[in-house]
Amino acid sequence: DSGSFVPAVVIGTGYGAAVSALRLGEAGMPTLMLEMGQLWNTPADDGNVFCGMLKPDRRSSWFKSRTEAPLGSFLWLDVINRDIDPYAGVLDKVHFDQMSVYVGRGVGGGSLVNGGMAVVPKRAYFEEVLPQVDAAQMYERYFPRANAALKVNHIDPAWFEETEWYKFARVSREQAGKAGLNTTFVPNVYDFDHMRREATGEAPKSALAGEVIYGNNHGKQSLDKTYLAAALGTGKVTIETLHRVTAIRQQADGSYVLSVDQSDANGTVITHKEIACRHLFLGAGSLGSTELLVRARDTGALPHLNAEVGEGWGPNGNIMTGRANHVWNPTGAHQSSIPALGIDDWDNPAAPVFAEIAPMPAGLETWVSLYLAITKNPERGTFVYDKATDRAVLRWTREQNAPAVEAAKSLFDRINKANTTMYRYDLFGPQLKNFSDDFCYHPLGGCVLGKATDGYGRVAGYRNLYVTDGALIPGSIGVNPFVTITALAERNIERIIAEDVKTAR
Ligand code: FDA
């Protein structure tokens, strides 16, 4: 199967990739998507496609011998993680020296494992982060287009107020209010009507059964059910799974050749393929797309890539923390795994924070209030090619997360003071730790728009080579990032199809 040619290849099947493939397919362009993970649509022996959070098995993780859940401990006990067989599971935790990054693996990328929170950034901050992008166009055209295609929906506020499943969020809202802080509802791609039917017993439970980071068996409108289904529906797009792109080079006629390893689900490489294409779209995520380009530049395969490739990475200021509530203030044994409320203190000039009120769906009362804080951390990391391992390594130190911890601390100190409560120190591993500063869910940057690429994601130095994903956003966007990634990809691909693809055919 070596030596095949397709007009367009899209690497990855996450947000940027899915948008690009759909629009290319609609434009009549034969497009091949290459995804290193699996297609998640076949039930295993237990009748479910995905495994649950409380009893994880090999489906949970991308080639690990033990699960690596974000909350590794409870009362310092390692009670949450389980030994498993290495397998092409759905959630990966990529470890760098002083930062680990959670990413999704499979058809749909991060949409398979994420919390589904679909948040449009504050316009003023969007303009600060991406000044060269026409914000009026984004907010009038591309954000609405992304929200519609992603099937973003809103929780019914009346149901939110009455259901036991969001007691944890109401408790946190009241405590934030005592500290003078405002909360806001957070839209989601999880179907809230389905969730209500879960609560009444009319639909099988997923969000209400603690499912999220290892996949939702029901209710979640992940990309395989939205953009990717539509892309396949054009009849022009095909997806190959368990295909990992390892290298990119260019031929004399300007076409690109990809080296691809096809594996089985146990990780054994079955075949090696070389696939050539005219137009190449990188949608392998901040880590994946950046690594492919850093490797291509520094091995000499694509020597004209500029010095900005690998720069401008950040974890979107992600910091998690937990608070201990008084015994008379329980958060509930029943908690929806889908967050629905955030504390919005982004306009605080001293320390902007947007903190999602996260569930801890343990099935028993924990008295814990959990949060994912998104802060404005100006620190940035760099990806550097390591010849010995042929990997891109992330230069980012733990100290670089200190501004993010400071900002989160200033907010949660206020809440603790107003409620005479304390932090939990037992949730993030064996040591005393009240803030997680060594992992993130929102990797952004590495091939920043207008620096490593032009203003539309065309890679500087090469024709017909594009970055479509979270690598374009310079390290921070102030809210959960997938709506921004989607909308930006919509904007860029519209221009690329009009100017590069249509004229080329
Ligand atoms: P994305 O990472 O989605 O997709 C990249 C794809 O490329 C993956 O499928 C990967 O397997 C594949 N790939 C990588 N390298 C490859 C190679 N060499 N060859 C072939 N394929 C390759 N965001 C949000 O807005 N709201 C939320 O609630 C959350 N919650 C959340 C929870 C958890 C647990 C995680 C891990 C993440 C989130 N996020 C989130 C973040 C969000 O999921 C993330 O920002 C997007 O998925 C990024 O989209 P991209 O298009 O950049 O790539």
GROMACS .gro file of C-alpha atoms in nm, residues 25 37 107 202 253 270 317 322 390 405 437 466:
model
   12
   25GLY     CA    1  -1.535   1.738   0.165
   37GLY     CA    2  -0.630   0.621   1.793
  107VAL     CA    3  -1.176   0.935   1.619
  202GLU     CA    4  -3.597   0.705   3.096
  253ASP     CA    5   0.704   1.879  -0.731
  270ILE     CA    6   0.146  -0.405   1.115
  317GLY     CA    7  -0.334   2.866   3.303
  322GLY     CA    8  -1.017   2.116   4.613
  390ASP     CA    9   1.321   1.142   1.798
  405VAL     CA   10  -0.114   2.911   4.132
  437ASP     CA   11   0.051   2.269   3.907
  466TYR     CA   12  -0.147   2.415   0.716
   0.00000   0.00000   0.00000
